[in-house]
Coordinates of C-alpha atoms and ligand atoms in Angstrom, one line a residue:
M1 CA -32.4 2.0 -1.5
C2 CA -34.4 2.1 1.9
G3 CA -31.9 3.6 4.9
I4 CA -31.9 2.7 8.5
V5 CA -30.3 4.1 11.6
G6 CA -30.3 2.8 15.3
F7 CA -29.1 4.4 18.1
I8 CA -28.6 3.7 21.9
G9 CA -26.9 6.0 24.3
D10 CA -26.9 7.9 27.3
Q11 CA -29.2 10.9 26.0
P12 CA -32.5 10.8 23.9
A13 CA -32.2 8.8 21.0
A14 CA -34.7 10.3 18.5
P15 CA -32.9 13.7 17.7
V16 CA -29.7 11.8 17.2
V17 CA -31.5 9.5 14.9
L18 CA -33.6 12.0 13.1
R19 CA -30.1 13.8 12.4
A20 CA -28.7 10.6 11.3
I21 CA -31.6 9.3 8.7
S22 CA -31.9 12.5 7.2
R23 CA -28.5 12.3 6.0
L24 CA -29.7 8.7 4.1
E25 CA -32.8 10.8 2.3
Y26 CA -31.2 9.6 -0.8
R27 CA -31.9 5.9 -0.1
G28 CA -35.5 6.6 -0.3
Y29 CA -37.9 9.4 0.1
D30 CA -41.5 7.9 -0.5
S31 CA -41.9 7.3 3.3
A32 CA -40.4 7.3 6.6
G33 CA -41.0 6.2 10.2
M34 CA -39.2 6.3 13.7
V35 CA -39.7 4.1 16.7
S36 CA -38.3 4.6 20.1
V37 CA -38.3 2.3 23.4
S38 CA -38.6 4.2 26.6
N39 CA -39.6 2.6 30.2
G40 CA -40.5 -0.8 28.6
R41 CA -43.0 0.5 25.8
I42 CA -42.8 1.1 22.3
Y43 CA -43.6 4.7 20.7
F44 CA -43.3 5.1 17.0
Q45 CA -44.6 7.5 14.1
K46 CA -44.6 6.8 10.5
D47 CA -46.2 8.3 7.5
V48 CA -46.2 8.8 3.7
G49 CA -43.5 11.6 2.7
S50 CA -39.4 12.1 3.0
I51 CA -38.3 11.9 6.3
A52 CA -38.4 15.7 6.5
D53 CA -42.2 15.8 5.7
V54 CA -42.6 13.1 8.3
Q55 CA -40.7 15.2 10.9
R56 CA -42.9 18.2 10.3
K57 CA -45.9 16.3 10.8
H58 CA -45.2 14.1 13.6
K59 CA -42.1 15.4 15.5
L60 CA -40.4 12.2 15.4
D61 CA -37.3 14.0 17.5
R62 CA -40.1 14.2 20.4
L63 CA -40.1 10.5 20.8
P64 CA -39.2 9.4 24.0
G65 CA -36.4 7.4 25.7
E66 CA -32.2 6.3 24.8
I67 CA -33.0 3.7 21.9
A68 CA -34.3 4.7 18.7
L69 CA -34.4 3.3 15.2
A70 CA -35.8 5.1 11.8
H71 CA -36.4 4.3 8.5
V72 CA -36.7 6.1 4.7
R73 CA -38.3 3.7 2.4
W74 CA -38.3 3.1 -1.5
A75 CA -41.2 0.9 -2.0
T76 CA -40.5 -2.5 -3.0
H77 CA -43.4 -4.5 -2.0
G78 CA -46.9 -2.8 -1.3
R79 CA -47.8 0.6 -2.4
V80 CA -46.6 4.2 -0.8
N81 CA -48.9 4.4 2.1
R82 CA -48.6 5.0 5.9
V83 CA -49.7 1.3 6.5
N84 CA -46.5 0.1 4.3
A85 CA -44.1 2.4 6.0
H86 CA -41.5 1.1 8.3
P87 CA -41.4 0.2 11.3
H88 CA -43.5 -2.8 11.2
F89 CA -44.8 -4.8 14.3
D90 CA -45.9 -8.4 15.3
C91 CA -49.6 -8.7 16.3
R92 CA -48.9 -7.4 19.9
K93 CA -46.8 -4.5 19.0
Q94 CA -44.1 -5.9 21.0
I95 CA -41.5 -6.1 18.3
A96 CA -40.5 -3.5 15.8
V97 CA -38.8 -4.1 12.7
V98 CA -37.0 -1.8 10.1
H99 CA -35.7 -3.6 6.9
N100 CA -34.1 -2.8 3.8
G101 CA -33.9 -5.2 1.3
I102 CA -36.3 -7.9 -0.4
I103 CA -37.5 -11.1 1.5
E104 CA -38.3 -13.3 -1.8
N105 CA -40.1 -15.6 -0.2
Y106 CA -42.7 -13.5 1.7
Q107 CA -45.5 -14.7 0.0
E108 CA -45.1 -18.6 1.0
L109 CA -44.2 -17.2 4.5
R110 CA -47.3 -14.9 4.5
A111 CA -49.4 -17.8 3.3
E112 CA -48.1 -20.1 6.3
L113 CA -48.6 -17.5 9.2
E114 CA -51.2 -15.7 8.1
G115 CA -54.0 -18.2 9.7
R116 CA -52.5 -17.3 13.3
H117 CA -51.2 -13.9 12.7
K118 CA -52.8 -10.4 12.0
F119 CA -51.1 -8.8 8.7
V120 CA -51.8 -5.3 8.5
S121 CA -49.7 -4.1 5.7
E122 CA -48.4 -5.3 2.1
A123 CA -44.9 -5.1 2.8
D124 CA -42.8 -8.3 3.0
T125 CA -41.1 -7.1 5.9
E126 CA -44.0 -8.1 8.1
V127 CA -43.8 -11.9 7.6
L128 CA -40.4 -11.5 9.6
C129 CA -41.9 -9.3 12.6
H130 CA -44.7 -12.6 12.8
L131 CA -42.0 -15.1 12.5
M132 CA -40.4 -13.5 15.6
E133 CA -43.4 -13.5 17.2
D134 CA -43.7 -17.2 17.2
Y135 CA -39.7 -18.1 17.4
I136 CA -39.3 -15.6 20.7
E137 CA -41.9 -17.5 22.8
E138 CA -39.8 -20.5 22.1
S139 CA -36.3 -19.2 22.1
G140 CA -34.6 -17.4 25.1
S141 CA -33.6 -13.8 23.2
L142 CA -34.5 -11.6 20.4
E143 CA -31.2 -12.8 19.2
E144 CA -32.0 -16.7 18.6
A145 CA -35.7 -16.1 17.6
L146 CA -33.8 -13.8 14.8
L147 CA -31.4 -16.4 13.9
R148 CA -34.2 -18.8 13.6
A149 CA -36.1 -16.8 11.5
M150 CA -33.3 -16.1 9.4
D151 CA -33.3 -19.5 8.5
R152 CA -36.7 -19.2 6.6
L153 CA -35.6 -16.0 4.7
K154 CA -34.9 -15.6 1.3
G155 CA -33.3 -12.7 -0.5
S156 CA -31.4 -9.8 0.5
Y157 CA -31.7 -7.8 3.8
A158 CA -30.4 -5.5 6.4
I159 CA -32.7 -5.5 9.6
A160 CA -32.8 -3.7 12.9
M161 CA -35.4 -4.5 15.3
V162 CA -36.1 -3.3 18.8
S163 CA -38.7 -5.1 21.5
S164 CA -40.5 -4.1 24.8
R165 CA -39.9 -7.6 25.6
E166 CA -35.9 -6.6 25.9
P167 CA -36.3 -3.1 26.2
E168 CA -32.3 -2.2 26.7
K169 CA -31.0 -3.5 23.3
I170 CA -30.9 -3.3 19.4
V171 CA -30.6 -6.3 17.3
A172 CA -29.5 -6.3 14.0
T173 CA -28.4 -8.3 10.7
A174 CA -27.4 -8.6 7.4
K175 CA -27.2 -10.4 4.4
D176 CA -26.4 -8.6 0.9
C177 CA -27.3 -5.6 1.9
P178 CA -24.9 -2.8 4.0
L179 CA -25.1 -2.5 7.7
I180 CA -22.7 -0.8 9.8
V181 CA -22.1 -0.6 13.4
G182 CA -20.6 2.7 14.7
L183 CA -18.9 2.6 18.1
N184 CA -18.8 5.5 20.4
G185 CA -17.9 5.2 23.9
N186 CA -21.2 4.2 25.5
S187 CA -23.0 5.1 22.3
H188 CA -23.8 3.0 19.2
F189 CA -25.2 3.3 16.1
V190 CA -26.3 0.6 13.5
A191 CA -26.8 2.1 9.9
S192 CA -26.9 1.5 6.2
D193 CA -24.4 4.0 5.5
T194 CA -21.4 5.2 7.7
F195 CA -22.0 8.9 6.0
S196 CA -25.0 8.9 8.4
F197 CA -23.1 9.1 12.0
L198 CA -19.4 10.0 10.8
D199 CA -19.7 13.2 12.6
Q200 CA -19.9 11.3 15.9
T201 CA -17.6 8.2 15.0
N202 CA -15.4 6.7 12.6
E203 CA -14.9 3.4 14.6
V204 CA -16.8 1.0 12.9
V205 CA -17.6 -2.5 12.6
F206 CA -18.8 -3.9 9.1
L207 CA -21.3 -6.7 9.5
E208 CA -20.8 -10.0 7.6
E209 CA -23.3 -12.0 5.9
G210 CA -25.6 -13.4 8.6
E211 CA -24.0 -12.0 11.4
V212 CA -26.0 -10.6 14.3
A213 CA -25.3 -7.8 16.1
S214 CA -26.7 -6.7 19.8
L215 CA -26.4 -3.3 20.9
T216 CA -26.7 -2.3 24.6
K217 CA -25.4 0.7 26.5
G218 CA -23.1 -1.4 27.9
G219 CA -21.3 -2.5 24.7
V220 CA -21.8 -4.5 21.6
S221 CA -21.8 -8.0 20.9
F222 CA -21.7 -10.2 17.7
L223 CA -23.1 -13.8 16.8
N224 CA -21.9 -15.7 13.8
R225 CA -24.6 -17.4 11.6
H226 CA -24.5 -20.5 14.1
G227 CA -25.3 -18.4 16.9
E228 CA -21.6 -18.6 18.5
E229 CA -20.1 -15.5 19.9
I230 CA -17.7 -14.0 17.7
A231 CA -15.3 -10.9 18.3
K232 CA -14.9 -8.2 16.0
E233 CA -12.7 -5.3 16.2
G234 CA -13.8 -1.9 15.2
Q235 CA -11.9 -0.1 12.6
K236 CA -11.1 3.6 11.6
V237 CA -12.8 4.2 8.4
D238 CA -10.3 6.6 6.6
S239 CA -12.8 9.1 5.5
K240 CA -13.5 12.6 6.4
W241 CA -16.6 13.6 8.1
E242 CA -17.9 16.1 5.2
E243 CA -21.4 17.7 6.0
A244 CA -23.1 17.6 2.6
T245 CA -25.1 20.7 2.6
K246 CA -26.4 22.9 -0.8
E247 CA -24.1 25.5 -0.1
G248 CA -26.3 28.0 -1.3
Y249 CA -27.5 25.9 -4.5
D250 CA -30.9 25.3 -5.3
S251 CA -30.1 21.8 -5.6
F252 CA -27.4 19.0 -4.7
M253 CA -27.6 18.5 -8.5
L254 CA -26.6 21.5 -9.4
K255 CA -24.0 21.9 -6.6
E256 CA -22.2 18.5 -7.4
I257 CA -22.2 19.5 -11.0
T258 CA -20.1 22.3 -10.2
E259 CA -17.9 20.6 -8.3
E260 CA -17.0 18.3 -11.7
P261 CA -14.0 20.0 -12.3
Q262 CA -13.0 19.7 -8.4
A263 CA -13.9 15.8 -9.0
I264 CA -11.2 15.3 -11.9
L265 CA -8.0 16.5 -9.4
R266 CA -9.8 14.4 -6.5
A267 CA -9.6 11.4 -8.4
L268 CA -6.3 12.0 -9.8
M269 CA -5.1 11.7 -6.1
Q270 CA -4.0 7.8 -6.4
D271 CA -1.0 5.7 -5.5
R272 CA 0.7 5.5 -8.7
G273 CA 2.2 2.4 -7.9
L274 CA -1.5 0.4 -7.4
I275 CA -2.6 2.2 -10.7
T276 CA 0.5 0.7 -12.4
E277 CA 0.1 -2.6 -10.7
L278 CA -3.3 -2.7 -12.0
A279 CA -2.4 -1.8 -15.5
R280 CA -0.4 -4.8 -15.4
E281 CA -2.9 -7.1 -14.3
I282 CA -5.1 -5.6 -17.3
S283 CA -2.1 -6.0 -19.5
R284 CA -1.7 -9.6 -18.4
A285 CA -5.4 -10.8 -18.1
R286 CA -6.6 -13.3 -21.1
Q287 CA -10.1 -11.4 -21.1
V288 CA -11.1 -8.3 -19.3
V289 CA -14.8 -7.5 -18.0
I290 CA -15.9 -4.1 -17.4
T291 CA -19.1 -3.9 -15.0
G292 CA -21.3 -1.5 -13.5
C293 CA -25.2 -0.1 -13.9
G294 CA -26.4 3.1 -15.2
S295 CA -23.8 6.0 -15.0
S296 CA -21.2 3.7 -13.8
R297 CA -21.8 1.3 -16.7
H298 CA -21.4 4.4 -18.7
A299 CA -18.1 5.2 -17.4
A300 CA -17.0 1.4 -17.9
L301 CA -18.1 2.0 -21.6
L302 CA -15.8 5.0 -22.1
G303 CA -13.0 2.9 -20.0
S304 CA -13.2 0.2 -22.7
Y305 CA -12.9 2.9 -25.6
L306 CA -10.1 4.0 -23.6
L307 CA -8.3 1.0 -22.8
S308 CA -8.6 -0.1 -26.2
K309 CA -7.2 2.9 -28.0
L310 CA -4.6 4.1 -25.8
G311 CA -3.7 0.9 -24.1
G312 CA -4.3 -1.6 -27.0
K313 CA -6.5 -3.9 -24.7
L314 CA -9.8 -5.1 -25.6
C315 CA -12.6 -5.3 -22.9
H316 CA -15.8 -6.5 -22.8
V317 CA -18.3 -4.2 -20.9
L318 CA -21.4 -6.1 -19.1
T319 CA -24.4 -4.7 -17.9
A320 CA -24.2 -5.6 -14.1
S321 CA -27.7 -7.2 -14.2
E322 CA -26.9 -9.3 -17.2
F323 CA -23.4 -10.2 -15.9
H324 CA -24.5 -13.5 -14.4
Y325 CA -25.4 -14.9 -17.7
F326 CA -21.7 -14.8 -18.9
T327 CA -20.2 -15.9 -15.5
D328 CA -20.1 -19.7 -16.9
S329 CA -17.5 -18.6 -19.8
M330 CA -14.9 -16.6 -17.6
A331 CA -12.0 -18.0 -17.4
K332 CA -9.8 -18.1 -14.1
D333 CA -7.2 -15.0 -16.0
T334 CA -10.2 -13.3 -16.8
L335 CA -10.1 -10.0 -14.8
V336 CA -13.1 -8.2 -13.4
I337 CA -13.0 -4.4 -13.1
A338 CA -16.2 -3.5 -11.2
V339 CA -17.5 0.4 -11.3
S340 CA -19.9 1.8 -8.4
Q341 CA -20.3 5.0 -6.9
S342 CA -22.2 3.6 -4.1
G343 CA -20.1 0.2 -3.9
E344 CA -23.5 -1.2 -2.7
T345 CA -25.5 -1.8 -6.1
A346 CA -26.9 -5.6 -5.7
D347 CA -26.4 -6.3 -9.3
V348 CA -22.6 -5.4 -9.2
I349 CA -22.1 -7.5 -6.0
D350 CA -23.9 -10.2 -7.5
G351 CA -21.9 -10.2 -10.2
V352 CA -18.4 -10.0 -8.5
K353 CA -19.2 -12.9 -5.9
R354 CA -20.2 -14.9 -9.1
A355 CA -16.9 -14.1 -10.7
K356 CA -14.9 -14.5 -7.2
A357 CA -16.6 -18.2 -7.0
R358 CA -15.0 -19.0 -10.5
G359 CA -11.3 -17.9 -9.0
V360 CA -11.6 -14.4 -11.1
R361 CA -9.6 -11.5 -9.7
V362 CA -11.8 -8.5 -9.1
F363 CA -10.8 -4.7 -8.4
S364 CA -13.0 -1.9 -8.0
I365 CA -13.5 1.7 -9.1
V366 CA -15.8 2.9 -6.1
N367 CA -16.4 6.2 -4.0
V368 CA -17.8 5.0 -0.9
V369 CA -15.0 4.2 1.3
G370 CA -15.4 0.9 3.5
S371 CA -18.4 -0.4 1.0
L372 CA -19.4 -3.9 0.1
L373 CA -18.1 -3.8 -3.1
A374 CA -14.8 -2.3 -1.5
R375 CA -14.2 -5.0 1.0
V376 CA -15.4 -8.1 -1.9
S377 CA -13.0 -6.8 -4.3
D378 CA -9.6 -7.9 -4.5
K379 CA -8.2 -4.4 -5.1
V380 CA -10.1 -0.9 -4.9
I381 CA -9.4 2.4 -6.0
Y382 CA -11.3 5.1 -4.6
I383 CA -12.4 8.1 -6.8
N384 CA -12.2 10.2 -3.8
C385 CA -15.0 12.5 -4.8
G386 CA -16.6 13.1 -1.6
P387 CA -20.5 12.6 -0.6
E388 CA -22.8 12.4 -3.7
I389 CA -26.5 13.0 -2.6
C390 CA -28.1 13.8 -5.9
V391 CA -29.8 10.6 -6.7
A392 CA -28.6 11.2 -10.3
A393 CA -24.7 10.6 -10.3
T394 CA -22.7 13.6 -11.9
K395 CA -19.4 14.0 -9.9
S396 CA -18.7 10.4 -9.4
F397 CA -19.0 9.8 -13.1
I398 CA -16.5 12.1 -14.2
G399 CA -14.3 10.6 -11.4
Q400 CA -14.7 7.2 -12.5
V401 CA -13.7 8.5 -15.7
V402 CA -10.6 9.9 -14.8
I403 CA -9.6 6.4 -13.4
F404 CA -9.9 4.9 -16.4
Y405 CA -7.6 7.6 -18.3
L406 CA -5.2 6.7 -15.6
L407 CA -5.0 3.1 -16.5
A408 CA -4.7 3.6 -20.1
F409 CA -1.9 6.1 -19.5
A410 CA -0.6 3.5 -17.2
L411 CA -0.7 0.8 -19.9
M412 CA 0.8 3.2 -22.4
G413 CA 3.9 3.6 -19.9
K414 CA 2.7 7.4 -20.1
L415 CA 1.2 7.9 -16.3
E416 CA 2.8 10.7 -15.4
E417 CA 2.3 12.8 -18.9
G418 CA -1.1 11.6 -18.6
I419 CA -1.5 12.9 -15.0
R420 CA 0.4 16.5 -16.2
K421 CA -2.2 16.7 -19.0
L422 CA -5.4 15.6 -17.0
E423 CA -4.4 18.5 -14.7
L424 CA -4.8 21.1 -17.0
V425 CA -8.9 19.9 -17.8
P426 CA -10.9 21.0 -14.5
R427 CA -9.7 24.8 -15.5
Q428 CA -10.7 24.5 -19.3
I429 CA -14.1 22.9 -17.8
Q430 CA -14.6 25.7 -15.4
E431 CA -14.4 28.7 -18.1
N432 CA -16.3 26.9 -20.3
F433 CA -18.9 26.4 -17.7
E434 CA -19.2 30.3 -16.7
Q435 CA -19.9 30.8 -21.1
I436 CA -22.4 28.4 -21.6
D437 CA -24.8 28.2 -18.9
G438 CA -26.8 31.0 -19.7
K439 CA -27.2 29.4 -23.1
L440 CA -28.0 26.1 -21.8
K441 CA -30.7 27.8 -19.6
E442 CA -32.2 29.3 -22.6
L443 CA -32.1 26.0 -24.6
A444 CA -33.9 24.1 -21.6
Q445 CA -36.8 26.6 -21.7
R446 CA -37.1 26.7 -25.6
T447 CA -37.0 22.7 -25.5
K448 CA -38.9 21.8 -22.1
N449 CA -42.1 20.5 -23.9
E450 CA -40.6 18.0 -26.2
N451 CA -41.5 14.9 -26.0
N452 CA -38.4 12.8 -27.2
F453 CA -35.0 13.6 -27.5
F454 CA -32.2 11.9 -29.3
Y455 CA -28.2 11.8 -28.5
I456 CA -25.6 10.6 -30.9
A457 CA -21.8 10.4 -31.0
R458 CA -19.2 8.0 -32.1
G459 CA -16.1 6.5 -30.5
L460 CA -14.7 8.0 -27.3
N461 CA -17.9 10.2 -27.0
L462 CA -20.9 7.7 -27.3
A463 CA -20.6 6.9 -23.6
I464 CA -20.9 10.5 -22.7
A465 CA -24.0 10.9 -25.2
A466 CA -25.6 8.0 -23.5
E467 CA -24.8 9.4 -19.9
G468 CA -26.3 12.9 -21.3
A469 CA -29.4 10.6 -22.5
L470 CA -29.8 9.0 -18.9
K471 CA -29.3 12.2 -17.2
L472 CA -32.2 13.9 -19.0
K473 CA -34.7 11.1 -18.8
E474 CA -34.3 10.3 -15.5
I475 CA -34.9 13.7 -14.1
S476 CA -36.9 15.4 -16.4
Y477 CA -39.1 12.6 -17.4
I478 CA -38.6 13.3 -21.3
H479 CA -38.0 10.2 -23.0
A480 CA -34.3 10.2 -24.6
E481 CA -32.3 7.5 -26.7
C482 CA -28.7 7.5 -27.3
M483 CA -26.9 5.5 -30.3
P484 CA -24.2 5.6 -32.4
A485 CA -24.2 8.2 -34.7
G486 CA -23.5 5.4 -37.6
E487 CA -27.0 3.6 -36.2
L488 CA -29.5 6.4 -37.0
K489 CA -30.0 5.1 -40.4
H490 CA -30.4 1.5 -39.4
G491 CA -33.8 2.2 -38.1
T492 CA -34.1 5.2 -35.4
L493 CA -34.0 7.8 -38.6
A494 CA -37.8 7.1 -39.1
L495 CA -38.4 9.0 -35.5
I496 CA -37.0 11.9 -36.7
E497 CA -39.6 14.7 -37.6
E498 CA -39.8 18.4 -38.0
G499 CA -38.1 20.1 -34.7
T500 CA -37.2 16.7 -33.0
P501 CA -34.1 17.4 -31.2
I502 CA -30.8 15.8 -31.8
V503 CA -27.7 16.5 -29.4
A504 CA -24.6 15.7 -31.2
I505 CA -21.6 15.5 -29.7
C506 CA -19.1 16.7 -32.4
A507 CA -15.7 16.1 -31.3
R508 CA -12.9 17.5 -33.5
D509 CA -11.2 14.2 -33.3
D510 CA -11.4 11.2 -36.2
T511 CA -15.0 11.0 -35.9
F512 CA -15.7 14.7 -36.7
Y513 CA -16.9 14.2 -40.6
E514 CA -18.5 11.2 -40.2
T515 CA -20.7 12.6 -37.2
L516 CA -21.3 15.5 -39.4
N517 CA -22.8 13.5 -42.1
S518 CA -25.1 11.8 -39.6
V519 CA -26.3 15.4 -38.3
E520 CA -26.7 16.4 -42.1
E521 CA -29.3 13.0 -42.5
I522 CA -30.9 14.6 -39.8
K523 CA -30.9 18.0 -41.0
A524 CA -32.5 16.9 -44.0
R525 CA -35.2 15.4 -42.3
G526 CA -36.0 18.6 -39.9
G527 CA -34.7 17.5 -37.0
Y528 CA -33.3 20.1 -34.6
V529 CA -29.6 19.9 -34.0
I530 CA -28.0 20.7 -30.9
G531 CA -24.1 20.7 -31.6
I532 CA -21.6 20.0 -28.7
C533 CA -18.8 21.1 -30.5
A534 CA -15.5 23.3 -30.0
E535 CA -16.7 25.4 -33.0
N536 CA -19.8 26.2 -34.7
N537 CA -21.1 24.7 -37.9
D538 CA -23.9 26.1 -40.5
S539 CA -25.3 22.8 -39.7
Y540 CA -26.4 23.1 -35.9
D541 CA -29.3 25.0 -35.2
E542 CA -28.2 25.6 -32.0
W543 CA -24.5 25.2 -30.8
I544 CA -23.2 24.5 -27.2
R545 CA -19.7 25.3 -27.1
I546 CA -17.2 22.9 -25.5
P547 CA -13.1 23.7 -25.0
E548 CA -10.8 22.7 -27.8
V549 CA -8.6 19.9 -25.9
Q550 CA -6.5 17.2 -27.2
E551 CA -8.6 14.7 -29.0
I552 CA -8.8 11.9 -26.4
F553 CA -9.9 14.7 -23.6
Y554 CA -13.0 15.7 -25.7
P555 CA -15.4 13.1 -23.4
L556 CA -14.1 15.2 -20.1
V557 CA -15.3 18.9 -21.2
A558 CA -18.7 17.4 -23.1
I559 CA -19.9 15.7 -19.9
M560 CA -20.6 19.1 -18.1
P561 CA -22.7 20.7 -20.4
L562 CA -25.0 17.7 -20.9
H563 CA -25.4 17.5 -17.1
L564 CA -26.4 21.2 -16.8
L565 CA -28.9 20.6 -19.9
A566 CA -30.2 17.6 -18.0
H567 CA -30.8 19.7 -14.8
H568 CA -32.2 23.3 -16.8
V569 CA -34.7 21.3 -18.5
A570 CA -36.0 19.4 -14.9
V571 CA -35.8 22.8 -13.3
A572 CA -37.7 24.3 -16.3
R573 CA -40.3 21.5 -16.1
G574 CA -41.2 22.2 -12.3
K575 CA -39.2 18.9 -11.6
D576 CA -37.1 18.4 -8.6
P577 CA -33.8 17.1 -9.9
D578 CA -32.8 15.8 -6.4
R579 CA -35.5 13.3 -6.4
P580 CA -36.3 11.9 -9.4
R581 CA -39.6 9.9 -9.1
H582 CA -39.4 6.0 -8.9
L583 CA -35.6 6.1 -8.4
A584 CA -33.3 5.9 -5.1
K585 CA -29.4 5.9 -4.6
S586 CA -27.8 2.9 -4.0
V587 CA -30.0 0.3 -5.4
T588 CA -29.4 -2.7 -3.0
V589 CA -32.3 -4.9 -4.9
K590 CA -31.6 -7.0 -7.6
Ligands
F6R601 C1 -27.8 7.7 -13.0 C2 -27.5 6.8 -11.4 C3 -28.1 5.7 -11.7 C4 -26.3 4.9 -10.7 C5 -26.9 3.7 -10.7 C6 -25.5 2.9 -10.2 O1 -27.7 8.9 -12.7 O2 -27.2 7.8 -10.7 O3 -28.3 4.5 -13.0 O4 -25.0 5.1 -11.7 O5 -27.7 3.0 -10.2 O6 -25.2 2.8 -9.0 P1 -23.5 2.9 -8.9 O7 -22.8 3.5 -9.0 O8 -23.8 3.3 -7.0 O9 -23.3 1.4 -8.5

């Protein structure tokens, strides 16, 4: 949430920065802004709306100069309005700051500074601008002033700034938020995500906690937290530039859902030795804790079922935002598996750091190469599904799930056999998609005005039902709730009325008849049952076919219909599935 890009080089900076920040729209789209420095003067534009909206209105790419910063905002402190958009300034508009994260003690700092400084916004970031204004008078340089200001800040931040007092540089720092420097001859980038500039360079330096980078045309230098100069070598990130375009699809979400069969094959491209080694660690560990948020937590949940059912290993799933309440009881020989598409989710990073502080080994399942989570983990498995742009996770979810299948097969000592079986699934998903998509669109039209949906399943498919409910609520704004089918009669059944839609995943496995019993209980109370099943049944009001597969693979074939249903309902309600309200991808605040 919130994206930053900075560029300095031998060419007009604004068009370069605009291109780069546009790729970070997934990090925030409530407002955007850009600032440049030319001939010792600061120029800026900012406004409400996405980066494309602000560009249309203010022609950001025409800002002069060879140094510029840009920001896309996901509001934390202060309403969505022009004043709260970034950049923010000191009183004399000599220092311009863009920031991702939260300055937790901003109220105290603001109270301290307010008499002497004029605050114009509600944003926490503004306290940093005024602190800088004080310290720059006493310090010799922007860097020194920033280091002093950092001593006063609590919270998490990635910060980049320019100043008319030192118009030849960008100064940047980060703590618990990603910030990456890109090196390209005489041109340098600083950004929240390498993806923004990967078409220009793949030579990067990751800023570690509290380090300060100074970018000038002559080069980039680094200071540690104590202001001492440090050498940091650039490293090549091993991911290819893939321009993420909609390729004719109406939304990134639809494109990414249709890539799900491919995502399975890409996730299968693993170093077998690494998978076997990690399975061995799972087997040896006294306790295994799997953690993640949102869709990644659902993948973790399915992972726990797979590791138990196939691998005979009982694992605990902890929602990452609750992780630290359990850290004290973690023994040293616990293994933590952290799951995250972005590798940046603040709650996941926090949990992992707490676990590591107790000497616990951590391995992670990540999509974004070189992300913070990948760097702090002892071992990392990449799911290789390529850039996922839509805020709602889809193809990354299936990629994460595939890794758990691999680990479970490896635990059984049947990795190769498992891979051979998994390789057959994508074609079945693809063929089924072509058969059911039209029906899902009709169903979306029929149900688009509902206020509530319920999702039920048992066993392995419970996590898929949870994923379906999350997807529906976050992009269509219809309340959706998932529960184990057996739990219905312990309370929720009271909410079933004539016509209430219930999505029931009725896998043809050992849960089939029991799930069908729950379906009957719903029917008896007037519920409208949407059966996700390999064959039709009189109890379903609507049947959404899934292919017949070996029992353990039903979760894989049930995901896509549920993602599609959520997408089609959102579209039928006139909502933009790529930009769910109030949300952003990469949740870098706790
Ligand atoms: C739901 C969704 C979110 C993310 C969650 C974790 O569609 O996208 O719930 O799954 O914010 O994000 P990562 O996987 O990046 O840690």
